[in-house]
Coordinates of C-alpha atoms and ligand atoms in Angstrom, one line a residue:
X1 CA 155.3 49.4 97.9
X2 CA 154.1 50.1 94.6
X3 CA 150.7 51.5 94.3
X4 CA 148.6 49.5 92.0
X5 CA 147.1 51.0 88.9
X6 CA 143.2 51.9 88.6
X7 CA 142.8 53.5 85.3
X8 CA 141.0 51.2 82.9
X9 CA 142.4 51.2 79.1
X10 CA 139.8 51.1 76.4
X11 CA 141.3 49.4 73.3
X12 CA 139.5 51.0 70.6
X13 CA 137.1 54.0 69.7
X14 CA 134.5 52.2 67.5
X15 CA 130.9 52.6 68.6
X16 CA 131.7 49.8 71.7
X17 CA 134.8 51.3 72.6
X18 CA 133.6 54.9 72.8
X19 CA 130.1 54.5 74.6
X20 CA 131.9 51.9 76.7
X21 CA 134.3 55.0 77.9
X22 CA 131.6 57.2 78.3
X23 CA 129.7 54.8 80.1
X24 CA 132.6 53.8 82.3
X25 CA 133.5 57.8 82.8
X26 CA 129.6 58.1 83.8
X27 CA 130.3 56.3 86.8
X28 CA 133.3 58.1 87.8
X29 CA 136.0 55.8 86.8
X30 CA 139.3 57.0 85.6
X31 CA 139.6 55.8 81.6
X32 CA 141.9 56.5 78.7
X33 CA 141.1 54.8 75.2
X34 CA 143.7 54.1 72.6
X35 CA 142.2 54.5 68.7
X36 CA 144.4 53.1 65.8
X37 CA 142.6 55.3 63.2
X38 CA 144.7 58.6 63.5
X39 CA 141.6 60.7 62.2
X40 CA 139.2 58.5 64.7
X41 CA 137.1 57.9 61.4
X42 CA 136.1 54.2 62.4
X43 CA 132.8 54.7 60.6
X44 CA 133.2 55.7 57.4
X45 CA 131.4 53.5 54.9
X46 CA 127.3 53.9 54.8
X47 CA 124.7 54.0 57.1
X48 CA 124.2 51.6 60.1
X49 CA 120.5 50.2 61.3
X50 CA 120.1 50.4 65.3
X51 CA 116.8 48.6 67.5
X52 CA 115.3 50.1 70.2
X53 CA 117.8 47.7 72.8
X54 CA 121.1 49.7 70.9
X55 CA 119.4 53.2 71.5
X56 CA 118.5 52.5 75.0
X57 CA 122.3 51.8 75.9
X58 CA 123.1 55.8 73.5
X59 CA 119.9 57.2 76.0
X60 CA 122.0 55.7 79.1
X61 CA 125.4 57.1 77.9
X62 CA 123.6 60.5 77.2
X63 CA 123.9 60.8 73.8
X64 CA 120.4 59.9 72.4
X65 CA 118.9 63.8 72.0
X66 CA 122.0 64.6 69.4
X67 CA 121.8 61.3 67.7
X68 CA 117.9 61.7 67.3
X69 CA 118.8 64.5 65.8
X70 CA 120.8 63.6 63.2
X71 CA 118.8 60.4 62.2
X72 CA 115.5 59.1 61.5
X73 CA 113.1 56.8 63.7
X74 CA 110.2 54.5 62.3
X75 CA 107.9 51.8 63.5
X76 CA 107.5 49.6 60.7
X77 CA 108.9 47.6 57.6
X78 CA 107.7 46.5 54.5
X79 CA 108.3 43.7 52.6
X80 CA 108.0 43.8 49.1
X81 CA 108.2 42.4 45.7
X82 CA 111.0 43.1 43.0
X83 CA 108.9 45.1 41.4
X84 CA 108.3 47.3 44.6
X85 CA 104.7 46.3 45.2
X86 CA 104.2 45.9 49.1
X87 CA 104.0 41.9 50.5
X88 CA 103.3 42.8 54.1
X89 CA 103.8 45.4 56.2
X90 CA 104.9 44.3 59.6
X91 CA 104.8 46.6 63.5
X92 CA 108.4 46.3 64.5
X93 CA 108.7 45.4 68.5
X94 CA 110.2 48.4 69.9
X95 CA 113.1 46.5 72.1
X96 CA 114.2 49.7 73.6
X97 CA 110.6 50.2 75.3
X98 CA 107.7 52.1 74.2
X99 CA 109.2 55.6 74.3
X100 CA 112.4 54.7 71.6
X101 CA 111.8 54.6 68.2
X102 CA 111.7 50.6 67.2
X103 CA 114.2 51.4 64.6
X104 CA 116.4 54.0 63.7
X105 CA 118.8 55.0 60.8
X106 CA 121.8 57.1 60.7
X107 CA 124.9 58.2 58.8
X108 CA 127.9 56.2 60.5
X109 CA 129.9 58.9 60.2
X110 CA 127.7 61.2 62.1
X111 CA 127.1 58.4 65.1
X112 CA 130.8 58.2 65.2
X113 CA 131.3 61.9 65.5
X114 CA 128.7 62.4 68.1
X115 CA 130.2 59.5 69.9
X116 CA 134.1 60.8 70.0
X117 CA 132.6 63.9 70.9
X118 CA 131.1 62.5 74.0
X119 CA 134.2 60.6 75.1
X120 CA 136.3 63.8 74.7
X121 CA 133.3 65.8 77.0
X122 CA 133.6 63.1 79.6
X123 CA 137.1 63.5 80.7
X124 CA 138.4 60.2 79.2
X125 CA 141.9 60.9 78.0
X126 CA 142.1 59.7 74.3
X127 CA 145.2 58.7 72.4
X128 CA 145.2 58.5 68.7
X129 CA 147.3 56.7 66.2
X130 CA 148.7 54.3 68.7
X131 CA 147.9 51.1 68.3
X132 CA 147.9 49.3 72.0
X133 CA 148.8 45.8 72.6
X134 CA 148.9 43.5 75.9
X135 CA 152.4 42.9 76.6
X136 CA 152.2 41.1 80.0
X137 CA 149.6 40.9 83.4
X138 CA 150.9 40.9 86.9
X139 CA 148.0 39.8 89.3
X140 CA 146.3 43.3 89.4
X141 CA 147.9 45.1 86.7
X142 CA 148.2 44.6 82.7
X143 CA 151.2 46.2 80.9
X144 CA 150.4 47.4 77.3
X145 CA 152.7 48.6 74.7
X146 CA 151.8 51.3 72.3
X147 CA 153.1 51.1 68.8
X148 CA 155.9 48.6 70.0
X149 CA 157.5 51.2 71.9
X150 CA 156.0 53.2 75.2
X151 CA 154.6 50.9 77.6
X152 CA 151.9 51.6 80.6
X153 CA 150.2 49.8 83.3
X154 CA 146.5 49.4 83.7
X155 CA 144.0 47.9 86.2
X156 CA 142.0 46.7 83.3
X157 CA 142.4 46.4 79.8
X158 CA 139.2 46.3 78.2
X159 CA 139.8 44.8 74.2
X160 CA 136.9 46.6 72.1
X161 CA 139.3 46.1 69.0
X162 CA 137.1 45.0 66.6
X163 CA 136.5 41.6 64.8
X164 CA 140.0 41.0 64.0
X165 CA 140.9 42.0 67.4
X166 CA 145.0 41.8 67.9
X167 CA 144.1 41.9 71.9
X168 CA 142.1 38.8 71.6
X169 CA 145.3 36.6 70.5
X170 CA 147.5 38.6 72.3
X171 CA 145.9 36.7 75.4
X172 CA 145.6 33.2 74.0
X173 CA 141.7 33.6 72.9
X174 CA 141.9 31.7 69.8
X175 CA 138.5 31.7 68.1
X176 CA 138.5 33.4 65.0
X177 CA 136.2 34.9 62.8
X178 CA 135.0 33.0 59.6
X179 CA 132.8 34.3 56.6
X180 CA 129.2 33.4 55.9
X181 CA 129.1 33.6 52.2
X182 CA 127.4 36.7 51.6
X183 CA 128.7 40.3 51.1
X184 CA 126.9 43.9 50.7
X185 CA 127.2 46.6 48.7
X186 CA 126.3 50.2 50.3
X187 CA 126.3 53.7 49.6
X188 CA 124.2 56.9 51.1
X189 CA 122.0 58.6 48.5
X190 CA 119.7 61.6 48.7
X191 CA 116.2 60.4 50.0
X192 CA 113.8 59.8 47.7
X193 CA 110.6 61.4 48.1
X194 CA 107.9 59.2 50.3
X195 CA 110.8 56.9 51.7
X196 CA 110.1 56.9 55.2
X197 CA 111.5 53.4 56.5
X198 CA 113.0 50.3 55.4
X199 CA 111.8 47.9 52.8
X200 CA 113.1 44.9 52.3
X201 CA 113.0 42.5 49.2
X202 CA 114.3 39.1 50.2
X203 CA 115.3 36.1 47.6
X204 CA 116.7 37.0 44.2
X205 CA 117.6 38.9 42.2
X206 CA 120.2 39.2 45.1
X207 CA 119.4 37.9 48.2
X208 CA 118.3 41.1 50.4
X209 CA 117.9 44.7 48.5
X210 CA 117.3 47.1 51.1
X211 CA 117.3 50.7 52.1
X212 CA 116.5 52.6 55.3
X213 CA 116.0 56.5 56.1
X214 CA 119.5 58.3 58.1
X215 CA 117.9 61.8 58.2
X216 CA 115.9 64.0 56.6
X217 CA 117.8 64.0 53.1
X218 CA 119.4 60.7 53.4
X219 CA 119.3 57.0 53.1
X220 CA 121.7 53.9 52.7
X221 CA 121.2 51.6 50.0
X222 CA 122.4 47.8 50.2
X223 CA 122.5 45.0 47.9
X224 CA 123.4 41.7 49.6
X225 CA 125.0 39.0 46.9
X226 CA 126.5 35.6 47.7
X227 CA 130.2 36.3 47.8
X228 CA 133.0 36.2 45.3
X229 CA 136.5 35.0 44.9
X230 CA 138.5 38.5 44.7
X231 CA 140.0 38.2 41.6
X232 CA 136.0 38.2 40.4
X233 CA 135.1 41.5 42.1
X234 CA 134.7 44.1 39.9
X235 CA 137.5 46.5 39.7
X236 CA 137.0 49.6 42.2
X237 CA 136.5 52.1 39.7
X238 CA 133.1 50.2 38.7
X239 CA 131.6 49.5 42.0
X240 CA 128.7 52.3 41.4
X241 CA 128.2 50.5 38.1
X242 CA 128.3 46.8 39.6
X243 CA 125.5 48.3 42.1
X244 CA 123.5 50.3 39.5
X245 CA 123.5 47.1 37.4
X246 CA 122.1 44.8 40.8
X247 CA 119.2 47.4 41.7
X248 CA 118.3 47.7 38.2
X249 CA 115.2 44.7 38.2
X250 CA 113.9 46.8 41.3
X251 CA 111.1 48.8 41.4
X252 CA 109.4 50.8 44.1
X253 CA 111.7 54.0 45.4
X254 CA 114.7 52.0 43.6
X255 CA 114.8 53.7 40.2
X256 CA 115.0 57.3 41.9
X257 CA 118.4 55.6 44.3
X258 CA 119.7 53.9 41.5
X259 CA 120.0 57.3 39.4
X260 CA 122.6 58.4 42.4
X261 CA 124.5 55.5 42.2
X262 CA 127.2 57.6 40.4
X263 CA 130.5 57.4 42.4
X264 CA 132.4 54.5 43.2
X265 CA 134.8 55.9 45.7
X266 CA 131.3 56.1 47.9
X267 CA 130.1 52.3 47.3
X268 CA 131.3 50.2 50.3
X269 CA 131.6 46.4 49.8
X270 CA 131.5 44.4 53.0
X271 CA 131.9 40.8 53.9
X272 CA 129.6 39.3 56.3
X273 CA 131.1 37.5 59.1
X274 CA 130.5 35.6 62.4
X275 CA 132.4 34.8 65.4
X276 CA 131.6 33.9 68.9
X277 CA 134.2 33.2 71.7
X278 CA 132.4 30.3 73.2
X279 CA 134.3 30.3 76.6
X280 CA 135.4 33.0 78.5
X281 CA 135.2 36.5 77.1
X282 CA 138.7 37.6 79.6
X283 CA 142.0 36.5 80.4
X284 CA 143.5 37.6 83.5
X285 CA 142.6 41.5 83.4
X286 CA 141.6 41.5 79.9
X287 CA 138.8 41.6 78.7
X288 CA 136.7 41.4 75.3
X289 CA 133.3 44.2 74.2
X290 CA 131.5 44.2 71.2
X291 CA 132.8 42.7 67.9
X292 CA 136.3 41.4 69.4
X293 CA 134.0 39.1 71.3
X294 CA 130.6 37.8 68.9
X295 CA 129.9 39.1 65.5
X296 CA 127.0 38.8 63.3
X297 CA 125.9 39.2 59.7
X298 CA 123.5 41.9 59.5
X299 CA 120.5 40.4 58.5
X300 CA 119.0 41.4 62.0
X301 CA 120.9 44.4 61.9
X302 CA 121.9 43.7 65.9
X303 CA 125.5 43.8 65.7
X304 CA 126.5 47.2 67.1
X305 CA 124.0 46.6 69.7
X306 CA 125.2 43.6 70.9
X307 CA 128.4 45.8 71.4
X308 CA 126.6 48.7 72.9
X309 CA 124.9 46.5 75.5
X310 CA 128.2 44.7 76.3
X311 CA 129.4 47.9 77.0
X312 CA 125.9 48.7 79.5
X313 CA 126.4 45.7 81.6
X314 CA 130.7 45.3 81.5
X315 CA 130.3 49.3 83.0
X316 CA 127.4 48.2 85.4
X317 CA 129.1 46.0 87.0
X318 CA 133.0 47.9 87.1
X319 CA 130.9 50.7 88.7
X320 CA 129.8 48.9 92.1
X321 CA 133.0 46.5 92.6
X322 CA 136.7 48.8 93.8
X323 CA 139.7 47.8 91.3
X324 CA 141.0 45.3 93.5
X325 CA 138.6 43.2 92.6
X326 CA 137.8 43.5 88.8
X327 CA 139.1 40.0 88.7
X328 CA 137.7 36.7 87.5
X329 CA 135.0 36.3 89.1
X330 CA 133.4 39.7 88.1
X331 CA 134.7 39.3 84.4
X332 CA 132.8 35.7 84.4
X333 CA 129.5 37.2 85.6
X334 CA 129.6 40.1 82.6
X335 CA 130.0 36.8 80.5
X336 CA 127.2 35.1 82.5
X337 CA 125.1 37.7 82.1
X338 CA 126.0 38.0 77.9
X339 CA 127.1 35.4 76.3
X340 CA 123.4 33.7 75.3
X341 CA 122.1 36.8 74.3
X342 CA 125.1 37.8 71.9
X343 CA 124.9 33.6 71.1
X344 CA 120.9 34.0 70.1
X345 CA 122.1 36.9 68.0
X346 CA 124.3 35.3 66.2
X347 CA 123.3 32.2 65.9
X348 CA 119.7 33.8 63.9
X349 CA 121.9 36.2 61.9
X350 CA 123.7 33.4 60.6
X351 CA 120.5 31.2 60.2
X352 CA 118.1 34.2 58.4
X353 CA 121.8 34.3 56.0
X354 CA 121.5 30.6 55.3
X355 CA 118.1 30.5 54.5
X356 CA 118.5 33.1 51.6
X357 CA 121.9 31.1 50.6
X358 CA 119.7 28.1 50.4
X359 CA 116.6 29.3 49.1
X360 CA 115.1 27.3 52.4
X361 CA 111.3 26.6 51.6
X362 CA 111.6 26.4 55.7
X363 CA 112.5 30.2 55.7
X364 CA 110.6 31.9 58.1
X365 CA 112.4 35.5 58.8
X366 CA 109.6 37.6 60.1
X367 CA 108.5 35.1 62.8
X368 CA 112.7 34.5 63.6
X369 CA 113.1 38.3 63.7
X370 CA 109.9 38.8 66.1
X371 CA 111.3 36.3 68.4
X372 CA 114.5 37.3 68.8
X373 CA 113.2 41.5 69.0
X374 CA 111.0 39.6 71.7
X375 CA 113.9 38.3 73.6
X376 CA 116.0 41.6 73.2
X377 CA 113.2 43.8 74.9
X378 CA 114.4 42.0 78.1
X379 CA 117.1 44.2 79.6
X380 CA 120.3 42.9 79.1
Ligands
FAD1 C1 128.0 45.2 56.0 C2 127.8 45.4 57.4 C3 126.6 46.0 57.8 C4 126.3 46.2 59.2 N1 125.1 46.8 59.5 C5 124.8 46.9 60.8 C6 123.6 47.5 61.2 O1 122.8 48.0 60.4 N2 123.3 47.5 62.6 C7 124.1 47.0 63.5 O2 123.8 47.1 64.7 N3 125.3 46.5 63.2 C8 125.7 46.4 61.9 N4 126.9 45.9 61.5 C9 127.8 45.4 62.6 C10 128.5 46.6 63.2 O3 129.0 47.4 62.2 C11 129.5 46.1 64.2 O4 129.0 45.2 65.0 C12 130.1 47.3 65.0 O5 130.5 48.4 64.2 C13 131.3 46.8 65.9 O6 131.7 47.9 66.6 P1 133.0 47.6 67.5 O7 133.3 49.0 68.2 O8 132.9 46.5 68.4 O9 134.2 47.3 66.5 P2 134.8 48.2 65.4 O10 133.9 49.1 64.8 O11 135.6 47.3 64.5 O12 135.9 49.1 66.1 C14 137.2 48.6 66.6 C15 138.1 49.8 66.7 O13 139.3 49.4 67.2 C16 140.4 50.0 66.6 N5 141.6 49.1 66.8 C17 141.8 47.9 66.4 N6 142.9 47.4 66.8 C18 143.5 48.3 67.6 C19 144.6 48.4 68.4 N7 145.5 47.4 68.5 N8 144.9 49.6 69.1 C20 144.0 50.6 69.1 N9 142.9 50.6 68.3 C21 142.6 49.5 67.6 C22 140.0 50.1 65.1 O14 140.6 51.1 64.4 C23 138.5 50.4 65.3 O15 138.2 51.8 65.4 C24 127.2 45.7 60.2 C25 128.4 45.1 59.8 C26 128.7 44.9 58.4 C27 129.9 44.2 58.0

């Protein structure tokens, strides 16, 4: 008889896939992840904003000390004019509890590193440059193919492939990811001095200028505009230009980031997107984490921790059920237990994004952000 497979495949070594194979290794399981990105650099590109409820799920898979490290915590933000002066100053809910920093920047590079770091520590065996694809599932087993060639059997395939996940169709999940109209532009710059969180200026010029503190030296910079047709983007060679010439009515700590916006080849331009799989986040023995499952624009900057937590409770639950029965009953209670939080994430991303499209007079972000940091204090 053929003994039946118990190592679960993680598809994917973004910040989902790897803290979901730390997480899973945590609790003794036996885990390999497959990574596309030969170099494992899935977050190049800027800085990245995490809540409290993201750096709870880092504290869990014990990586919070080195990424405290290597970023920079603060309690409030300011709202404030185009010319820099300060609106109001609001307490952020810290979502993670009272002993995590409400909100936290970092270089995306560096979370990556200290991530795949963590996965290699843990035992999981990594595979890079393959890219992994379900092939066919037999009752307990999934078969995956890796770059159309080698093929392997798992007990669980677990797709954290990203928004335009390959996994997701492969198994007949057909919602699809569509754009909201809006697009950033980023880049890290040295940290001015006295910049010690975010501010944000909401409206126009463009519809959010913001920064926010990812060390001691650093911050990211972002310019959210409604988006263009491609063939109106500026050419690639002119992106530190376009961005220099879309801070330039700011004032406050903007003048001093705007002088560094001098190289294009470090400006990232990003569309935003949304995407939620309404119905059932698994097929058979696959399953979908993090973006491959619910994305968000991020105008509440929750999109990595809606991953992060998927990756808490999917783990949770694997831990105290044997392989035999990772089936569907267990998938449909991870999705029980996610699917209206990541769906209240979403669906006030989108709406705080609509608002500035619209120039709502109904627009009412800080009281839309407070309730949904109120909901996410909950544990997940
Ligand atoms: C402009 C912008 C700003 C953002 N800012 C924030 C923020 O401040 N805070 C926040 O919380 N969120 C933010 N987000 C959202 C956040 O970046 C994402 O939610 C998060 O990175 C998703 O992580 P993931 O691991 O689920 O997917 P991804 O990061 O997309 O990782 C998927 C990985 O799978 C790999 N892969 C794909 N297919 C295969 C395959 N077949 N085989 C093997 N590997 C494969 C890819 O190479 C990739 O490494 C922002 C998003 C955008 C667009």
């Amino acid at each position: 008889m053929r003994t039946l497979p118990s190592t679960i495949l993680v598809v994917g070594g973004g910040i989902t896939g790897s803290t979901m194979a730390v997480l899973l290794r945590r609790v003794g399981l036996d885990v390999e992840l497959a990574e596309a990105a030969p170099d494992w650099n899935t977050g190049a590109g800027s800085g990245i904003t995490l809540h409290g409820n993201a750096l709870r799920v880092l504290r869990e898979a014990g990586v919070w000390d080195e990424v405290r490290m290597a970023g920079h915590g603060f309690g409030t933000i300011g709202l404030t004019a185009v010319d820099g002066s300060l609106l109001h100053e609001e307490r952020s809910l810290p979502a993670g509890g009272d002993d995590l920093p409400a909100t936290f920047g970092i270089e995306r590079p560096r979370l990556q590193s200290i991530l795949a770091a963590a996965v290699r520590a843990s035992g999981v065996r990594v595979r890079l440059g393959v890219r992994a694809q379900v092939t066919a599932q037999y009752g307990n087993s999934v078969e995956v193919a890796y770059n159309d060639s080698e093929s392997r059997r798992y007990a669980l395939v677990i797709a954290a492939d990203g928004l335009h996940s390959t996994l997701r169709a492969a198994v007949g999940i057909t919602d699809t990811p569509k754009t909201t109209g809006m697009a950033a532009w980023r880049a890290i710059v040295p940290r001015p001095p006295g910049l010690d969180r975010t501010n944000l200026t909401y409206g126009a010029p463009v519809h959010i200028a913001g920064y926010c503190p990812t060390g001691p030296d650093t911050i990211y910079a972002y310019l959210v505009e409604s988006t263009k047709p491609r063939s109106e983007l500026p050419p690639p060679a002119s992106h530190a230009a376009h961005m220099r010439a879309l801070a330039a009515p700011y004032g406050g700590h903007w003048p001093a980031i705007r002088a560094h916006l001098t190289d294009s080849s470090q400006v990232n331009y990003s569309r935003f997107s949304r995407l939620l799989v309404r119905n059932a986040w698994h097929r058979g023995r696959v399953v979908l984490a993090g973006d491959a499952a619910h994305s968000c624009p991020p105008t509440l900057a929750q999109g990595a921790a809606m991953g992060l937590e998927d990756a808490w409770v999917l783990s949770g639950l694997l831990a105290d059920e044997p392989p035999a029965t990772w089936d569907d009953a267990l998938l449909t209670r991870y999705h029980d237990r996610r699917s209206r939080r990541a769906a209240t994430v979403v669906e006030a991303s989108v709406r705080i994004g609509q608002w500035l499209l619209d120039s709502s007079p109904h627009a009412d972000i800080p009281n839309l952000m407070n309730r949904t940091m109120t909901m996410l204090r909950q544990m997940p």
